[in-house]
PDB file of C-alpha atoms in Angstrom:
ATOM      1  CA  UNK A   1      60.279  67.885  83.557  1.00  0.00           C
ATOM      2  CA  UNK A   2      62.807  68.323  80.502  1.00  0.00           C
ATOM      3  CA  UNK A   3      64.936  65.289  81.573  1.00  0.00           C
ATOM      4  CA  UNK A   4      65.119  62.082  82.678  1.00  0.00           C
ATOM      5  CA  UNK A   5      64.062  62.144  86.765  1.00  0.00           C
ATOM      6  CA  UNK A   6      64.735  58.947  89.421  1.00  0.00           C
ATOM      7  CA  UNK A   7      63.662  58.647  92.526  1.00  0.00           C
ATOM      8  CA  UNK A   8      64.593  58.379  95.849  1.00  0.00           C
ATOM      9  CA  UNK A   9      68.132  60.058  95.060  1.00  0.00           C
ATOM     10  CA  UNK A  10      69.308  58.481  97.970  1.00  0.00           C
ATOM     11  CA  UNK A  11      68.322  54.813  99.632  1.00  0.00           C
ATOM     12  CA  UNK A  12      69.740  53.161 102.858  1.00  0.00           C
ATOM     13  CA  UNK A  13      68.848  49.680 103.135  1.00  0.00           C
ATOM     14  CA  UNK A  14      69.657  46.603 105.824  1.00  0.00           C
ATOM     15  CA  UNK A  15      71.015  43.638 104.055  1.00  0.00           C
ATOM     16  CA  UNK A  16      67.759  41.179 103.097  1.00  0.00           C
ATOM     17  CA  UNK A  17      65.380  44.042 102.173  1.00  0.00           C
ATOM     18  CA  UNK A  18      64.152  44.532  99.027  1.00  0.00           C
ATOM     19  CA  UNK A  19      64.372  48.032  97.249  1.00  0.00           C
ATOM     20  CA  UNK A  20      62.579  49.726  94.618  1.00  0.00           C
ATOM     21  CA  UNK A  21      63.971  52.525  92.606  1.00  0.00           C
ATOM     22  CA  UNK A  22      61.840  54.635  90.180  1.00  0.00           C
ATOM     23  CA  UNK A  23      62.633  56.324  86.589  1.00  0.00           C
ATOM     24  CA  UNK A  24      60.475  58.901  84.658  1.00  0.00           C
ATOM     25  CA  UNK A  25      61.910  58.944  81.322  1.00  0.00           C
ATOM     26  CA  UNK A  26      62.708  62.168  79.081  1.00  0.00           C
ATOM     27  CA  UNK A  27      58.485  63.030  77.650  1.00  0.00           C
ATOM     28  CA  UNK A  28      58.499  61.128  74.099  1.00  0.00           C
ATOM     29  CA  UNK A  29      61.504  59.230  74.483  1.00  0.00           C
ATOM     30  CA  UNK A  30      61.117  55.475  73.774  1.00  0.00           C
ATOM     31  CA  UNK A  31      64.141  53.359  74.963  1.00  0.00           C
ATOM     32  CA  UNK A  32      64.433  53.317  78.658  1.00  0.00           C
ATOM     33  CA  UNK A  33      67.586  51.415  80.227  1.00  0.00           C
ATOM     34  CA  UNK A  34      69.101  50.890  83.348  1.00  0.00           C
ATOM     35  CA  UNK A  35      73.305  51.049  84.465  1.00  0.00           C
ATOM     36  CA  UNK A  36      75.080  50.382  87.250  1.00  0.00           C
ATOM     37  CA  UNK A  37      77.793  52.361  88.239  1.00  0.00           C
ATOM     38  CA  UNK A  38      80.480  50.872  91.648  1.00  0.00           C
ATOM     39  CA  UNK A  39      82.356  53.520  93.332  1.00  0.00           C
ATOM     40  CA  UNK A  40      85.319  54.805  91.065  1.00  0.00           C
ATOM     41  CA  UNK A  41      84.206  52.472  87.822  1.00  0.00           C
ATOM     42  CA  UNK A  42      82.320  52.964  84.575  1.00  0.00           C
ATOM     43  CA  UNK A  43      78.831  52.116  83.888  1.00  0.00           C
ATOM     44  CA  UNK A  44      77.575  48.453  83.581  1.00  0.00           C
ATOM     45  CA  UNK A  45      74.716  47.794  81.778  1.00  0.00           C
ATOM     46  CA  UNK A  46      71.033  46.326  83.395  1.00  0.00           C
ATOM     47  CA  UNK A  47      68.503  46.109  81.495  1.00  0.00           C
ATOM     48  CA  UNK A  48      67.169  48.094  78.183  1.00  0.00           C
ATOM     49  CA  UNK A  49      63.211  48.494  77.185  1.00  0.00           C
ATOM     50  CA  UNK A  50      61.975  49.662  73.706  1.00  0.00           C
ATOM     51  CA  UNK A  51      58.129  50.315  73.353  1.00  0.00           C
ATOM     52  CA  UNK A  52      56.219  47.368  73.909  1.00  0.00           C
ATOM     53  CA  UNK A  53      59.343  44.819  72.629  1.00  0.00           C
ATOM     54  CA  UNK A  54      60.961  42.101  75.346  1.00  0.00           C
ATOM     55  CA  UNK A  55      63.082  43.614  77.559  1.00  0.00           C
ATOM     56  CA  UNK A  56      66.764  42.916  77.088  1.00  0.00           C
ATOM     57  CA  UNK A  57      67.845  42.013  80.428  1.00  0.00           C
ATOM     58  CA  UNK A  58      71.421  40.516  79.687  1.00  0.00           C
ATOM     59  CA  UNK A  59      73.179  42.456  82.136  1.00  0.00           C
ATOM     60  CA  UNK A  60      71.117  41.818  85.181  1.00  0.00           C
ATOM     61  CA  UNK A  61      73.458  40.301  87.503  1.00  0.00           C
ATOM     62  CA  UNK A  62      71.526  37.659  89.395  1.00  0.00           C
ATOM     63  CA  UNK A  63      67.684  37.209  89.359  1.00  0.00           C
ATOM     64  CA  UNK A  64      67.287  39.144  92.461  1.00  0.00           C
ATOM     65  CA  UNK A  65      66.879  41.898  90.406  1.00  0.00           C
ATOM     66  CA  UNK A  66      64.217  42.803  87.701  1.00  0.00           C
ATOM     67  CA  UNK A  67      62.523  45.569  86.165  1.00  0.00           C
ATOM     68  CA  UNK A  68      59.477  46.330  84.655  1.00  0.00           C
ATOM     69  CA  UNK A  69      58.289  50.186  82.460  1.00  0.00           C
ATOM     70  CA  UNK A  70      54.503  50.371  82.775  1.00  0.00           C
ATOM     71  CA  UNK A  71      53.028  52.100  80.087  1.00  0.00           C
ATOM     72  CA  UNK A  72      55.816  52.244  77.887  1.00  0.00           C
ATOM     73  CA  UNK A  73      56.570  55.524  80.994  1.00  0.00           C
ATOM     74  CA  UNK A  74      57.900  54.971  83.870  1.00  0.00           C
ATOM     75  CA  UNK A  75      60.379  52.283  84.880  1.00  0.00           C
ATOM     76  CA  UNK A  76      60.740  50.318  88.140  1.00  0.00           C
ATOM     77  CA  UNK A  77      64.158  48.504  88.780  1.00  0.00           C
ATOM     78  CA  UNK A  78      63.706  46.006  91.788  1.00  0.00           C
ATOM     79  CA  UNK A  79      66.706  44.467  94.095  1.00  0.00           C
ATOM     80  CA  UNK A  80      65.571  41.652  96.164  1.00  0.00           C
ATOM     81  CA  UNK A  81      66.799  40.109  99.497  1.00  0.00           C
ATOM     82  CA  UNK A  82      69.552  43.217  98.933  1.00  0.00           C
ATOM     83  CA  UNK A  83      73.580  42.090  99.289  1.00  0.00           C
ATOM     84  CA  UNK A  84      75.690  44.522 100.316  1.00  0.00           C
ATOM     85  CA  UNK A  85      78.018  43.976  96.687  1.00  0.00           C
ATOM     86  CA  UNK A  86      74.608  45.839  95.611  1.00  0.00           C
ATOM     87  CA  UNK A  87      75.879  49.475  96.658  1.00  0.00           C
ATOM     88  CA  UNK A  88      75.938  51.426  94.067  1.00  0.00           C
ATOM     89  CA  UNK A  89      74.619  54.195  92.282  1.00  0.00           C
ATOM     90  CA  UNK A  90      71.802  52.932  89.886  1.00  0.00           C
ATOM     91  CA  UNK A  91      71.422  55.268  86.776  1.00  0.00           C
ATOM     92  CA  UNK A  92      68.392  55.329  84.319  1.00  0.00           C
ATOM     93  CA  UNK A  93      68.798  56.792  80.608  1.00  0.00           C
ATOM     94  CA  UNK A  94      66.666  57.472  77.605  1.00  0.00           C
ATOM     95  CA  UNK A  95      66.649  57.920  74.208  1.00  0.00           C
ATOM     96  CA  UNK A  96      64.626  58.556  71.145  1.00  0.00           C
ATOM     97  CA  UNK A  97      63.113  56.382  68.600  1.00  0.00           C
ATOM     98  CA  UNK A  98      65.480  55.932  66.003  1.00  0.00           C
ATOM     99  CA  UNK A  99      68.935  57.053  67.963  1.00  0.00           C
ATOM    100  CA  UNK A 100      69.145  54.469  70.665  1.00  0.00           C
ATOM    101  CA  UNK A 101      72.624  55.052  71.012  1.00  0.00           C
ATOM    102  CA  UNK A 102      72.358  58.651  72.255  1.00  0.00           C
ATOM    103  CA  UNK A 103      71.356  58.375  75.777  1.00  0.00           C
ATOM    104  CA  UNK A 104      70.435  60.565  78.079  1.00  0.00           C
ATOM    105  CA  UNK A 105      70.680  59.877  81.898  1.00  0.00           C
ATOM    106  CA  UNK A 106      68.957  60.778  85.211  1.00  0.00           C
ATOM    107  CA  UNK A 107      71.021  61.608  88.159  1.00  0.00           C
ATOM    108  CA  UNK A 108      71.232  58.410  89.915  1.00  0.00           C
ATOM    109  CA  UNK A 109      69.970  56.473  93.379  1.00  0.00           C
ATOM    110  CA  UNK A 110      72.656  56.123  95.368  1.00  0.00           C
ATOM    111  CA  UNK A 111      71.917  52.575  97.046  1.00  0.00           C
ATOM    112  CA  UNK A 112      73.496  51.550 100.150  1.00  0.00           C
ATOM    113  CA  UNK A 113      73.235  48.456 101.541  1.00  0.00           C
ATOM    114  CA  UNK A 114      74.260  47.871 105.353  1.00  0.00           C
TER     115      UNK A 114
ATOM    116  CA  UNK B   1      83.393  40.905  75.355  1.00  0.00           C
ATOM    117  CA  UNK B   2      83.934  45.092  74.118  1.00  0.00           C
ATOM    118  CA  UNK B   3      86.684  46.436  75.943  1.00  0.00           C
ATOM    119  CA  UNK B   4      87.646  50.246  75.865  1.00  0.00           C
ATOM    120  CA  UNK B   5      90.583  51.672  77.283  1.00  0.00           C
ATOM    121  CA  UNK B   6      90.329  55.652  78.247  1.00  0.00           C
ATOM    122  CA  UNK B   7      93.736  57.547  79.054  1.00  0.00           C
ATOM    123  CA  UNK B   8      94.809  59.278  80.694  1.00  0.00           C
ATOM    124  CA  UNK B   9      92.577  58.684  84.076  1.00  0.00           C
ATOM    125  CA  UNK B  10      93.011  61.369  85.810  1.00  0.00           C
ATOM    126  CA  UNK B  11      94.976  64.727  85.108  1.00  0.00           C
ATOM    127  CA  UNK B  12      95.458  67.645  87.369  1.00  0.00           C
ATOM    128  CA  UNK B  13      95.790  71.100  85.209  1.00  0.00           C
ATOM    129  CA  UNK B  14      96.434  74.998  85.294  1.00  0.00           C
ATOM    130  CA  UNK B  15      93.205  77.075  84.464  1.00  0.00           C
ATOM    131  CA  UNK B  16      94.100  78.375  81.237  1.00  0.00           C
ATOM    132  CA  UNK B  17      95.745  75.035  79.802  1.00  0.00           C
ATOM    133  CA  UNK B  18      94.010  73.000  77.453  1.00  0.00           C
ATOM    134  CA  UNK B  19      93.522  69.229  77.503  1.00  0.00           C
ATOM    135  CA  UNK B  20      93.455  66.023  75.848  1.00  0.00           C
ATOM    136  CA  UNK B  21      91.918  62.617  76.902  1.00  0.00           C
ATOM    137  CA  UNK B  22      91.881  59.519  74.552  1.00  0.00           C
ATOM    138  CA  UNK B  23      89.526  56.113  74.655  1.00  0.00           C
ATOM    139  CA  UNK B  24      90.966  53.317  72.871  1.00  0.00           C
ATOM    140  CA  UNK B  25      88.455  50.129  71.729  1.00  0.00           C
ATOM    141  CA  UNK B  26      89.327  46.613  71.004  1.00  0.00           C
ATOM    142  CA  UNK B  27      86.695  46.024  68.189  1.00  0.00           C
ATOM    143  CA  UNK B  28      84.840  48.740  65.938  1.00  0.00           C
ATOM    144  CA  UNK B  29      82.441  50.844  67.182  1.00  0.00           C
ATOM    145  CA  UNK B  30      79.767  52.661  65.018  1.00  0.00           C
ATOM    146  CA  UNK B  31      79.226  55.483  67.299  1.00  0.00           C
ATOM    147  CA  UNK B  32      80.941  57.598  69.720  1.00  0.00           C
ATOM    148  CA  UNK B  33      80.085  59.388  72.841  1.00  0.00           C
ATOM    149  CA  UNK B  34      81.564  61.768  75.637  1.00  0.00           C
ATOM    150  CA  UNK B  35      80.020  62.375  78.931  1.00  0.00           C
ATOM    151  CA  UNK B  36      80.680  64.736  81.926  1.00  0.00           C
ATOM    152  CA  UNK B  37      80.315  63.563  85.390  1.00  0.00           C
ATOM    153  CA  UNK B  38      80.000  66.012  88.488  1.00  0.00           C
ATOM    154  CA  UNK B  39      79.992  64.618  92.183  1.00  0.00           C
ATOM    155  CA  UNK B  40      76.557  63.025  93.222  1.00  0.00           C
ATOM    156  CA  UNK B  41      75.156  63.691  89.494  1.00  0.00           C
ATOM    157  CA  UNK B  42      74.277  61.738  86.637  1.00  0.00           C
ATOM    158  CA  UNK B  43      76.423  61.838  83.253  1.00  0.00           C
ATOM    159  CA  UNK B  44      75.501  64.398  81.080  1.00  0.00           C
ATOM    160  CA  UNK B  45      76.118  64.064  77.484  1.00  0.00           C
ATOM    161  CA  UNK B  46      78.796  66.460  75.360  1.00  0.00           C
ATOM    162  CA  UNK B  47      79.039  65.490  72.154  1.00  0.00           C
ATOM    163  CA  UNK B  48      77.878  62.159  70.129  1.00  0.00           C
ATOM    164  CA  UNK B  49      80.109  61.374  67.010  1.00  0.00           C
ATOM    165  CA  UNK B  50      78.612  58.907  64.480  1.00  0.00           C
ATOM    166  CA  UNK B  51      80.545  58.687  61.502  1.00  0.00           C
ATOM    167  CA  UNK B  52      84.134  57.415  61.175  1.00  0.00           C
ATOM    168  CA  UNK B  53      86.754  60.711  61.127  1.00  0.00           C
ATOM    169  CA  UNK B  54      84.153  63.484  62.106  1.00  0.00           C
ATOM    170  CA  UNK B  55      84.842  66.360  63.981  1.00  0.00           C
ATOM    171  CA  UNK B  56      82.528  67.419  66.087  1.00  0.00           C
ATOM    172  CA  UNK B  57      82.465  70.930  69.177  1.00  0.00           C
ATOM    173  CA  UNK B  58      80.233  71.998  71.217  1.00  0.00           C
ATOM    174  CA  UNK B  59      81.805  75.716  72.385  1.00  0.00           C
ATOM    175  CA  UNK B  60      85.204  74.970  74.134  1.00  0.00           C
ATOM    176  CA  UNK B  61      85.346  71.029  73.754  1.00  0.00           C
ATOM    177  CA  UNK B  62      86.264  69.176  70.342  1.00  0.00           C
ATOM    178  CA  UNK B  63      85.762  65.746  69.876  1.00  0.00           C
ATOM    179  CA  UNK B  64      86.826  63.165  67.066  1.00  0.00           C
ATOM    180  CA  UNK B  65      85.622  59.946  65.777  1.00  0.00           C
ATOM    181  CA  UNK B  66      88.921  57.637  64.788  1.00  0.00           C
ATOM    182  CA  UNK B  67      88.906  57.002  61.475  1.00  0.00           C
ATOM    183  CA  UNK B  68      89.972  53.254  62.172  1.00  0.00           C
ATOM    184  CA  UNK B  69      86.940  53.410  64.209  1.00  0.00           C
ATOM    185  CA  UNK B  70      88.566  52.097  67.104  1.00  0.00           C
ATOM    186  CA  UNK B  71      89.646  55.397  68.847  1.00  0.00           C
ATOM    187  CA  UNK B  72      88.427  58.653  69.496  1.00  0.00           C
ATOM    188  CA  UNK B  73      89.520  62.172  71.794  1.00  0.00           C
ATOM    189  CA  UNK B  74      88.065  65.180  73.368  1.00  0.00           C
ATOM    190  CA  UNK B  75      90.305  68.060  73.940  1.00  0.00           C
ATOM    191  CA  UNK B  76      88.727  71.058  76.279  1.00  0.00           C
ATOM    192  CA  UNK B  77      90.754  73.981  75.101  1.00  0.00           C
ATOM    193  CA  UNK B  78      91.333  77.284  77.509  1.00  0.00           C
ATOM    194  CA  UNK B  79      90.227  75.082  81.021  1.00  0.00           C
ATOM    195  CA  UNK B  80      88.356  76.277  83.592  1.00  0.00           C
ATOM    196  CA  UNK B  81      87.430  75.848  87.262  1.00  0.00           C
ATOM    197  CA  UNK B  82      83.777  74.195  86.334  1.00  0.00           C
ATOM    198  CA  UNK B  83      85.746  72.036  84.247  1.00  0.00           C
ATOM    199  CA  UNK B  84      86.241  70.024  86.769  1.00  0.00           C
ATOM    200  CA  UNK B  85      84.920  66.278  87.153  1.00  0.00           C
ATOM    201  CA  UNK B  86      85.008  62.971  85.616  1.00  0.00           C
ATOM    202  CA  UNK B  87      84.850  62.737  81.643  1.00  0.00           C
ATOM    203  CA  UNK B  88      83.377  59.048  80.514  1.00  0.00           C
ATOM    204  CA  UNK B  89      84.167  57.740  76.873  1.00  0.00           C
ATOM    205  CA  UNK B  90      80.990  55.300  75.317  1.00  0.00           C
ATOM    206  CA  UNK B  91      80.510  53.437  71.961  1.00  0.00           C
ATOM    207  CA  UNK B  92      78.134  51.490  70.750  1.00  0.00           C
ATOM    208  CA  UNK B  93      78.402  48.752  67.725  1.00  0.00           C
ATOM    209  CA  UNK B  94      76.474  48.483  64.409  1.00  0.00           C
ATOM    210  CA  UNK B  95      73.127  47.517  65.786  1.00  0.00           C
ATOM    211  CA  UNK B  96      73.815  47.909  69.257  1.00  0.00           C
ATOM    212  CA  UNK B  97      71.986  49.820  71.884  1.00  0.00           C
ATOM    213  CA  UNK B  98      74.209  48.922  74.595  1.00  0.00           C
ATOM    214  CA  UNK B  99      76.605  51.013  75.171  1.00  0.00           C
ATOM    215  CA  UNK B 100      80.631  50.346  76.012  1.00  0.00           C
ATOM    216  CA  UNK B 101      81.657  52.680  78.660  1.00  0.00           C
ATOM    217  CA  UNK B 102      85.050  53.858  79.690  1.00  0.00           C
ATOM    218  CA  UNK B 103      86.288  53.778  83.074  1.00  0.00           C
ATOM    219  CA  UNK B 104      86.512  57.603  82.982  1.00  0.00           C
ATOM    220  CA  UNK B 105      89.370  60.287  83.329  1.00  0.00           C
ATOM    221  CA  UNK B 106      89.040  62.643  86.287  1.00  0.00           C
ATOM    222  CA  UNK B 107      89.839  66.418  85.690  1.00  0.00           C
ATOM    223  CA  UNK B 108      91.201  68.488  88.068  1.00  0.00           C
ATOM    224  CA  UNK B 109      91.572  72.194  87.298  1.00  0.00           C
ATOM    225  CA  UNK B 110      93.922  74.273  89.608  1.00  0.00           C
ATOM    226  CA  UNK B 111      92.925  78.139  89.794  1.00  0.00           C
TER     227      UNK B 111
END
């Protein structure tokens, strides 16, 4: 597709579950990061991936969560043992080699946790 | 930490009117983005500024990089109904991928 696609658009989860959420980057596009957006706030910042470099996972907010982008592609963003402070809508962006800073963004998983 | 401040946050309008919103940074920011939020969708990008007192539009929206580099607006001129949702402010620093977001002001747009 022409933009950036995540999937499921929607998760309900039970508090101690783990969760996967998916992100097909924009076709060519070589940065791949992940936000976090709480209800009624701005985006926080996960997690950024450029080609084949180390991930820059400063903003992950406890090691229950990681990520990994096989292929340089797709993107994975993992929650274990869910909390329910992890509700949220988790958004995925992209950009292109050479302007990192213009990013692009997928609609979102909304993530509930009960 | 980077800190921006985005005013007004929210603003209730008559179609017709035209509109201002301002994001305010604590430190210097090399570039300068605006997004547009709609209910249960992603942000979608409307304009990227990247050089210190450029003026940039994209049909009715006009947007401004500060020349302080600290600031910049959007203005939406002649508003309409579709107008409606929540605008986001980012920056980024030299170097810097990450970006600094706003906390967003919400538009409302009264036919």
């Amino acid at each position: 597709g022409a933009g950036v696609s995540q999937s499921p658009s929607n998760k309900v989860t039970e508090k101690g579950k783990d969760v996967e959420l998916r992100c097909d980057p924009i076709s060519g596009h070589t940065a791949l990061y992940w936000y976090r957006q709480s209800l009624g706030q701005g985006l926080e910042f996960l997690i950024y991936f450029q080609g084949n470099s180390a991930p820059d996972k400063s903003g992950l907010p406890s090691d229950r969560f990681s990520a990994e982008r096989t292929g340089g592609s797709v993107s994975t963003l993992t929650i274990q043992r869910t909390q329910q402070e992890d509700s949220a809508v988790y958004l995925c962006a992209s950009s292109r080699q050479g302007q990192r800073e213009t990013q692009y963004f997928g609609p979102g998983t909304r993530l509930l946790v009960l | 930490g980077q800190q921006l401040n985005q005013s007004p946050q929210s603003m209730f309008i008559q179609e017709g009117e035209d509109v201002s919103m301002n994001c305010t940074s604590s430190s210097i920011f090399n570039t300068w983005l605006w997004y547009k939020q709609d209910p249960g969708e992603g942000p979608v990008l409307l304009i990227a500024l990247y050089k210190a007192g450029e003026l940039t539009s994209n049909g009715r929206l006009t947007a401004q990089f500060g020349i302080t580099r600290k600031d910049s607006f959007l203005n939406i001129s002649a508003s309409i109904p579709s107008d409606v949702g929540i605008y986001f402010c980012a920056g980024s620093g030299a170097g810097s991928y990450q970006l600094t977001f706003g906390k967003g002001t919400k538009l409302s747009v009264i036919p």
